[in-house]
mmCIF file of C-alpha atoms and ligand atoms in Angstrom:
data_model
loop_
_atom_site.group_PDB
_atom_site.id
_atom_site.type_symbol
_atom_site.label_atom_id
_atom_site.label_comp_id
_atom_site.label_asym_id
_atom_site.label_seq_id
_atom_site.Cartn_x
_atom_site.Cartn_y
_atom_site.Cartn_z
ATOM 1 C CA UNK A 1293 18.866 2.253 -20.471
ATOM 2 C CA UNK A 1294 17.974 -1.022 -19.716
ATOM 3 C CA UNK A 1295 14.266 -2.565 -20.221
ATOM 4 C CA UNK A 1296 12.935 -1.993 -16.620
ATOM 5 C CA UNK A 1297 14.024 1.602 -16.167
ATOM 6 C CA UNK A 1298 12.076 1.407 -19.851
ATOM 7 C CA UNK A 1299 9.127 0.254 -18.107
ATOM 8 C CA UNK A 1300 9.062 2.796 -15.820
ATOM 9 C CA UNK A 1301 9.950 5.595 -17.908
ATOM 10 C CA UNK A 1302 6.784 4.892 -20.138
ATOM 11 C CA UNK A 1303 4.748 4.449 -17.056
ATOM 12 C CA UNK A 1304 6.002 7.938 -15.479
ATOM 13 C CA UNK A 1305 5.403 9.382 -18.873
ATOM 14 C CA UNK A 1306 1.987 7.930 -19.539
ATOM 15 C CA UNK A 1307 0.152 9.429 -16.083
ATOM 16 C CA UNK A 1308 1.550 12.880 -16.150
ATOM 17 C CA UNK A 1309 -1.444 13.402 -17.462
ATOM 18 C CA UNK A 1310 -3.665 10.918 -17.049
ATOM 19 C CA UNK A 1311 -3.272 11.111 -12.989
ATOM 20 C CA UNK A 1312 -5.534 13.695 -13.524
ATOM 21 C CA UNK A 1313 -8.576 12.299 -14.582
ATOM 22 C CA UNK A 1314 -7.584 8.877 -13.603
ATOM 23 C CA UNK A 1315 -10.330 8.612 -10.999
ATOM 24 C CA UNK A 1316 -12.955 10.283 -13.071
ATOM 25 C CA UNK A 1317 -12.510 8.064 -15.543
ATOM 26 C CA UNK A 1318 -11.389 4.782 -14.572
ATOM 27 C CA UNK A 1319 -14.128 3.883 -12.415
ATOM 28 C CA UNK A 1320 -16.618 2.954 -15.553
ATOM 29 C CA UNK A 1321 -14.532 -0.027 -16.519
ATOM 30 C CA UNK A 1322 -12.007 -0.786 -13.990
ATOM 31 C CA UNK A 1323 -14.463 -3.664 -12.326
ATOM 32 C CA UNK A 1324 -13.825 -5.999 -9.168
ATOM 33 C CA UNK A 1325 -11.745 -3.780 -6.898
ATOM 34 C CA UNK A 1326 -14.577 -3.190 -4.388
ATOM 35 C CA UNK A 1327 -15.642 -6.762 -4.217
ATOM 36 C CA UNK A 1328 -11.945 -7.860 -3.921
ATOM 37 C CA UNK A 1329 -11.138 -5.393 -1.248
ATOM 38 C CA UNK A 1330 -14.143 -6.818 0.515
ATOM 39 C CA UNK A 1331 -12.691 -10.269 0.111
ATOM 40 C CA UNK A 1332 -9.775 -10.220 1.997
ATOM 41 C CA UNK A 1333 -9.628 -11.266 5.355
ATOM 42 C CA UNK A 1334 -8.913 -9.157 8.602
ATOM 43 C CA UNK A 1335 -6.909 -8.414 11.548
ATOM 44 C CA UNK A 1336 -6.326 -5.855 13.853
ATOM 45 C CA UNK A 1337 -2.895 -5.309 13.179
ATOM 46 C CA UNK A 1338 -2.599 -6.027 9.560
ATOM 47 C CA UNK A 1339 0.060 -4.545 7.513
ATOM 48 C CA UNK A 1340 -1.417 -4.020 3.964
ATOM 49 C CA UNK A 1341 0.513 -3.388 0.861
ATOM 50 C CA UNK A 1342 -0.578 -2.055 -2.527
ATOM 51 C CA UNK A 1343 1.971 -2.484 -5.415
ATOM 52 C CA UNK A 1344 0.955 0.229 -8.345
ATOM 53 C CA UNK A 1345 -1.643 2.488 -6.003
ATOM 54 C CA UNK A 1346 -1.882 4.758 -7.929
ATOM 55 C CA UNK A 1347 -3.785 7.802 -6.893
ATOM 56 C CA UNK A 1348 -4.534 5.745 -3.595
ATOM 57 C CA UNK A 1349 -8.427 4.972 -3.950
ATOM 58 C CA UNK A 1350 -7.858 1.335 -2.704
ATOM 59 C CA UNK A 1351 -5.733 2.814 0.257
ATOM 60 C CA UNK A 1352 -8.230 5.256 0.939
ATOM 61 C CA UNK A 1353 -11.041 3.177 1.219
ATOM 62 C CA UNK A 1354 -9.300 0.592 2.821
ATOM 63 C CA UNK A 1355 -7.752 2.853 5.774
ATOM 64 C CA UNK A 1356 -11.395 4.454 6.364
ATOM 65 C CA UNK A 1357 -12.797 0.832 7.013
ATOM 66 C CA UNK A 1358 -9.791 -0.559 8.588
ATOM 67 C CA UNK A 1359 -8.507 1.748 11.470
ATOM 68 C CA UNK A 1360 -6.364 -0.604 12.890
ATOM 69 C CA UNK A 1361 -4.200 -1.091 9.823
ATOM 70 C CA UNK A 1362 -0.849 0.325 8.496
ATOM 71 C CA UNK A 1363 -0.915 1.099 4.790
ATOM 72 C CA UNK A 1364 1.739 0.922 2.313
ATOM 73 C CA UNK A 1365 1.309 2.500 -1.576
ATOM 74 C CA UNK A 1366 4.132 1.558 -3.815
ATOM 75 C CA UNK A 1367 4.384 3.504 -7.135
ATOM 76 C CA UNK A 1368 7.005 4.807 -9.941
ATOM 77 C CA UNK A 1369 4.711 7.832 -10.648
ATOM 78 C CA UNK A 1370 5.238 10.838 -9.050
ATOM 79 C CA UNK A 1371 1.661 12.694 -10.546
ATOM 80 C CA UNK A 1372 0.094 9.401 -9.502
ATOM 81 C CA UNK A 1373 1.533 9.513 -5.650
ATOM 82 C CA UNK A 1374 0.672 13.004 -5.481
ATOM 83 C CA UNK A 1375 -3.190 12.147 -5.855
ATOM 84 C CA UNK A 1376 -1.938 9.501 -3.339
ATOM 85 C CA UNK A 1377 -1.393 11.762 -1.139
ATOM 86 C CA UNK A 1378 -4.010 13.907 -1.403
ATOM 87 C CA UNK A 1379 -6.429 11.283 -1.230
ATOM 88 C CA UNK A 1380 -5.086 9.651 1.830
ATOM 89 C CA UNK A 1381 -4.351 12.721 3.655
ATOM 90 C CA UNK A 1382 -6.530 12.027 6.613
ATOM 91 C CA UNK A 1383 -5.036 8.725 7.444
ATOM 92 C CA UNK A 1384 -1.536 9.804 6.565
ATOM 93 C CA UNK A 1385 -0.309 8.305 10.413
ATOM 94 C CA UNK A 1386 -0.807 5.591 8.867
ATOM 95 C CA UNK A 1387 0.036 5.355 5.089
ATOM 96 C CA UNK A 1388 3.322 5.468 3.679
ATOM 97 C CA UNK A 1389 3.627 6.262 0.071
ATOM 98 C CA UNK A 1390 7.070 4.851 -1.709
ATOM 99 C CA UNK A 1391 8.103 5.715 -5.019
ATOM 100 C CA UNK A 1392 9.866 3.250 -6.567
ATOM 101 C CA UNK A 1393 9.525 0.533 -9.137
ATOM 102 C CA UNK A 1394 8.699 -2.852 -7.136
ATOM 103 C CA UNK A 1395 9.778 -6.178 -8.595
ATOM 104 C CA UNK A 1396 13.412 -5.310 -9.358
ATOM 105 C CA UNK A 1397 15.158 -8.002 -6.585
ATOM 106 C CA UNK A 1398 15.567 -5.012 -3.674
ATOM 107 C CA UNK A 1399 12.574 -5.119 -1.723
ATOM 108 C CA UNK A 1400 11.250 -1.775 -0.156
ATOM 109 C CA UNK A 1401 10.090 -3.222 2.582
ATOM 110 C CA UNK A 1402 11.819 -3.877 5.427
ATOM 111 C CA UNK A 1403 9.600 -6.478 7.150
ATOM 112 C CA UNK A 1404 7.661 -9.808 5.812
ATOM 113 C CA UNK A 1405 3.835 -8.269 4.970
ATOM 114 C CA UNK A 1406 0.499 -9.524 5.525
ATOM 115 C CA UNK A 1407 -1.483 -8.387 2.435
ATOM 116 C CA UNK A 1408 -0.117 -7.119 -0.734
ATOM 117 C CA UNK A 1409 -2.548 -6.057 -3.141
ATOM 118 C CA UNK A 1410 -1.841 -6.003 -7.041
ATOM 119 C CA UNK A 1411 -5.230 -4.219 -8.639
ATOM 120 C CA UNK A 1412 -5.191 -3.264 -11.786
ATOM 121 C CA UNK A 1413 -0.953 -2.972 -12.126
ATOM 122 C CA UNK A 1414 0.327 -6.121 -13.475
ATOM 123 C CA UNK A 1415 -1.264 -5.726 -16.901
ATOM 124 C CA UNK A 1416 1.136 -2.938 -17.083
ATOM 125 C CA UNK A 1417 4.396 -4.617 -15.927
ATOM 126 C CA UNK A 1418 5.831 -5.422 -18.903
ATOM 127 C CA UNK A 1419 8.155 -6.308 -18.693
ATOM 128 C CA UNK A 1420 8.444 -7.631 -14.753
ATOM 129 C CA UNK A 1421 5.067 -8.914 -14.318
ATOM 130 C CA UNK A 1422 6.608 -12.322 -12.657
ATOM 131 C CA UNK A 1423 9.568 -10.888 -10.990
ATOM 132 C CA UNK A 1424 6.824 -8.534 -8.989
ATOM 133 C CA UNK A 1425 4.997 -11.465 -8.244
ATOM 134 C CA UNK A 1426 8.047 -13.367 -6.990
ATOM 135 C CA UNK A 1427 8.727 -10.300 -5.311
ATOM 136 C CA UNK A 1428 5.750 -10.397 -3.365
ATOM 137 C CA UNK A 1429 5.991 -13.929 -2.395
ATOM 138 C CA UNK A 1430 9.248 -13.354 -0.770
ATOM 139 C CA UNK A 1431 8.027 -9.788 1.097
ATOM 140 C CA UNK A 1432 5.014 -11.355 2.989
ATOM 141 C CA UNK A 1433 4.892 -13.743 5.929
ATOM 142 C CA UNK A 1434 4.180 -17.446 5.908
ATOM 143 C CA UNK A 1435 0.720 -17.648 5.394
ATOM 144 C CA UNK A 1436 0.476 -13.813 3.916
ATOM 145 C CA UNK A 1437 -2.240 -12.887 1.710
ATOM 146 C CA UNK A 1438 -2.138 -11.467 -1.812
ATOM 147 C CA UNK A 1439 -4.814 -10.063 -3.870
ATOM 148 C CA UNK A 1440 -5.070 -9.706 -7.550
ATOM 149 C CA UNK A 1441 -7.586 -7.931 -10.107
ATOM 150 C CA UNK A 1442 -7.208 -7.429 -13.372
ATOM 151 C CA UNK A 1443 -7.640 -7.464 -17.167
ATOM 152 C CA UNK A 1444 -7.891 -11.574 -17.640
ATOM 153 C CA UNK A 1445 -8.389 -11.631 -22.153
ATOM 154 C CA UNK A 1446 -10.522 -10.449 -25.057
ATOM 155 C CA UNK A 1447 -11.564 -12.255 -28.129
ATOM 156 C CA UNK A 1448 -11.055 -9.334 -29.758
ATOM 157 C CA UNK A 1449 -7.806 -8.163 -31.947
ATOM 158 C CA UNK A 1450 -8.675 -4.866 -32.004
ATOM 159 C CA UNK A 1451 -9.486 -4.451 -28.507
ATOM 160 C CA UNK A 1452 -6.305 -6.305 -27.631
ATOM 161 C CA UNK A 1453 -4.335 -4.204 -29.821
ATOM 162 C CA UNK A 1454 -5.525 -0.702 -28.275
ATOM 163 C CA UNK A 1455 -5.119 -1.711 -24.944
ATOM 164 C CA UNK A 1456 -1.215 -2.698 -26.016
ATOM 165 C CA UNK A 1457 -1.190 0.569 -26.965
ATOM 166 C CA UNK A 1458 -2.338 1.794 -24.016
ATOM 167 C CA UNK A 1459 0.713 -0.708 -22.063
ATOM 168 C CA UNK A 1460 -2.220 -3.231 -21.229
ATOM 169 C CA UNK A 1461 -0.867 -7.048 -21.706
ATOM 170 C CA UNK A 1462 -3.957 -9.113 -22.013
ATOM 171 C CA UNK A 1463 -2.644 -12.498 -22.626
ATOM 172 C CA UNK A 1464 -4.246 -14.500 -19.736
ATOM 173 C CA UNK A 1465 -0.782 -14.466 -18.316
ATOM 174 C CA UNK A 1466 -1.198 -13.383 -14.921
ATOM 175 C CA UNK A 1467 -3.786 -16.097 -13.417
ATOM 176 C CA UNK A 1468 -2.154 -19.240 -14.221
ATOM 177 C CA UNK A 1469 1.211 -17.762 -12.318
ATOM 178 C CA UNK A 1470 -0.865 -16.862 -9.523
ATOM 179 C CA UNK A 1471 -2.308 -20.008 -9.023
ATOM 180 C CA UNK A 1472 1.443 -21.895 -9.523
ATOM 181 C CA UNK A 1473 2.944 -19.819 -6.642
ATOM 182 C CA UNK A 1474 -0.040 -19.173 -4.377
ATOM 183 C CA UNK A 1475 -2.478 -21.645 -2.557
ATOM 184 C CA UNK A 1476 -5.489 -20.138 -4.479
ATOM 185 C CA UNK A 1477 -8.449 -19.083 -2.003
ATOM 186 C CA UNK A 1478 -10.426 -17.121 -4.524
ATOM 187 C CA UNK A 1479 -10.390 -17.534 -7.973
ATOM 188 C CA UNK A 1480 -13.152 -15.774 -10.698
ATOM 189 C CA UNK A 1481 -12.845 -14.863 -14.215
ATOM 190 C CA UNK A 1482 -15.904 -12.133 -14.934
ATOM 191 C CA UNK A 1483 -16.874 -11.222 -18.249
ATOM 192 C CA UNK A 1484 -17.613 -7.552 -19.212
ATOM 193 C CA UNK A 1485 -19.576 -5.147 -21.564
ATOM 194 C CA UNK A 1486 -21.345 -9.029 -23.275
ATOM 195 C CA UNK A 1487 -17.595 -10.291 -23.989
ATOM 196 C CA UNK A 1488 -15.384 -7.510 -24.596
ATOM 197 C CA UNK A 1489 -12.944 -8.283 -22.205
ATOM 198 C CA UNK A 1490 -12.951 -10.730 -19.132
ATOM 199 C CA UNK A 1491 -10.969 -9.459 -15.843
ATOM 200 C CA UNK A 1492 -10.181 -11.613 -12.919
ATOM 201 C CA UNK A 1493 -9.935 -11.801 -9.120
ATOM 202 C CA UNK A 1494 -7.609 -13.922 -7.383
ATOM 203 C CA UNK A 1495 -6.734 -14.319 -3.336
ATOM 204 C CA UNK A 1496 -3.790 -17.069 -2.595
ATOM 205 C CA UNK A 1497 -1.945 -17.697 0.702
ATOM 206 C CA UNK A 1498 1.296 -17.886 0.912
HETATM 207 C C1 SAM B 1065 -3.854 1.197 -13.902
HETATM 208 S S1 SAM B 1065 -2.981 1.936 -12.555
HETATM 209 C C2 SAM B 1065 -3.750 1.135 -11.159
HETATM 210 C C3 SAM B 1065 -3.871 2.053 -9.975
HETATM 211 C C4 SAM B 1065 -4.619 1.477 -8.779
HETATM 212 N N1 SAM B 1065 -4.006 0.280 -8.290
HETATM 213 C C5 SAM B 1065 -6.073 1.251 -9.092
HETATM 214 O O1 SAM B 1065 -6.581 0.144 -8.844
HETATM 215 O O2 SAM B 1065 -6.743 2.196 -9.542
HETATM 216 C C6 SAM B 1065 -1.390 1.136 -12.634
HETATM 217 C C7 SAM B 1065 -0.369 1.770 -11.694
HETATM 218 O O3 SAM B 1065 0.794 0.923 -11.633
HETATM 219 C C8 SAM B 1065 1.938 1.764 -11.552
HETATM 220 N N2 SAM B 1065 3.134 1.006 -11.984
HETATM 221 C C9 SAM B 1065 3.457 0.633 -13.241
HETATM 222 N N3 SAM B 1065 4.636 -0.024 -13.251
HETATM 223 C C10 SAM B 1065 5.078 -0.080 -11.961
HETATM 224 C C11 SAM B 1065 6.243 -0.645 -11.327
HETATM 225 N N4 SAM B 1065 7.181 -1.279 -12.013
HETATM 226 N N5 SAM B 1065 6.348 -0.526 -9.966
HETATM 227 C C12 SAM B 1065 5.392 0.110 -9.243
HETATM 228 N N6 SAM B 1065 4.281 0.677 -9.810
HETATM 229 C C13 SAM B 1065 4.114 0.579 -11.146
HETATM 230 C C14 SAM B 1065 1.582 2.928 -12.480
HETATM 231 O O4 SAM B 1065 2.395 4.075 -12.261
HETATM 232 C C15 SAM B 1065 0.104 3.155 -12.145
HETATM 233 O O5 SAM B 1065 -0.068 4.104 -11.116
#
């Protein structure tokens, strides 16, 4: 087995049974992914990708406020995509959900992209983090859009050594790549709960 069927092995094993009260939960300290959905530009004819949807809330909202779009949700787990699915089922004309694990040189996507969203994934990616962002850069269009939240650091050991165990990297390593390979447009670090964590939101062009 080599280290990126690892990855998502431990991923596909970890939300068997979390996809279940993923969105119940998540919501009190997953912050951002409104106001960065509501910071990307628009289009009539966008297509919009999301690598690591998850159980599709992003998508969902997304596809209710954008009618004109054409969704993609990328995702190695198959509990995950099937709250995906449920979730999206009214705009399923015009959401495709993939599974497979995104960042591993064959792209899924057949055409160059004009939004791929990374929101709360990346943390997760290890390892792959920077071949997914690569990956990205090469599936959208000159001039493409991608959007990034997630966990930025934490002064805290303790805090940074339960969210390892939880297959959360928070090493600050995801912003400075961002900004290296994108033309930043947005860029915020947020601090939450006093200084428990801080998270970041991130739009670059391509
Ligand atoms: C914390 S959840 C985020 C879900 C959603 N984006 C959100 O904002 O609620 C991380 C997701 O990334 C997915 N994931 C992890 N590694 C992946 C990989 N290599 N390729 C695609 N998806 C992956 C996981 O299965 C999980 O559904």
């Amino acid at each position: 087995m080599n280290t990126s069927s690892d990855q998502v092995k431990i991923m596909q094993r970890f939300y068997r049974w979390q996809a279940g009260i993923y969105d119940a939960t998540r919501w009190a300290f997953l912050f951002g992914r409104q106001r960065l959905l509501h910071l990307l530009p628009h289009d009539e004819h966008f297509h919009f990708v999301e690598i690591g949807c998850g159980t599709g809330r992003n998508l969902r909202h997304l596809a209710g406020l954008r009618p004109t779009w054409q969704f993609t949700g990328i995702d190695v787990s198959p509990d995950m995509l099937r709250q995906a699915r449920k979730a999206t089922a009214a705009y399923s004309d015009r959401v495709n959900l993939l599974q497979i694990p995104y960042g591993t040189g064959i792209s899924p996507l057949r055409e160059p992209v004009d939004v791929i969203l990374f929101s709360y994934s990346l943390t997760m990616f290890n390892p792959g983090w920077e071949a997914a962002i690569e990956q990205a850069w090469h599936d959208l269009r000159p001039g493409g859009i991608v959007a990034a939240v997630d966990f930025h650091d934490t002064p805290y050991t303790w805090f940074r050594n339960w969210m390892t165990a939880n297959h959360v990297r928070m090493d600050r390593h995801l912003l400075p790549f961002f900004e290296k390979r994108f033309q930043p447009e947005v860029r915020q670090v947020h601090a939450t709960f006093g200084l428990l964590w801080r998270y970041f939101l991130f739009v670059g062009k391509k």
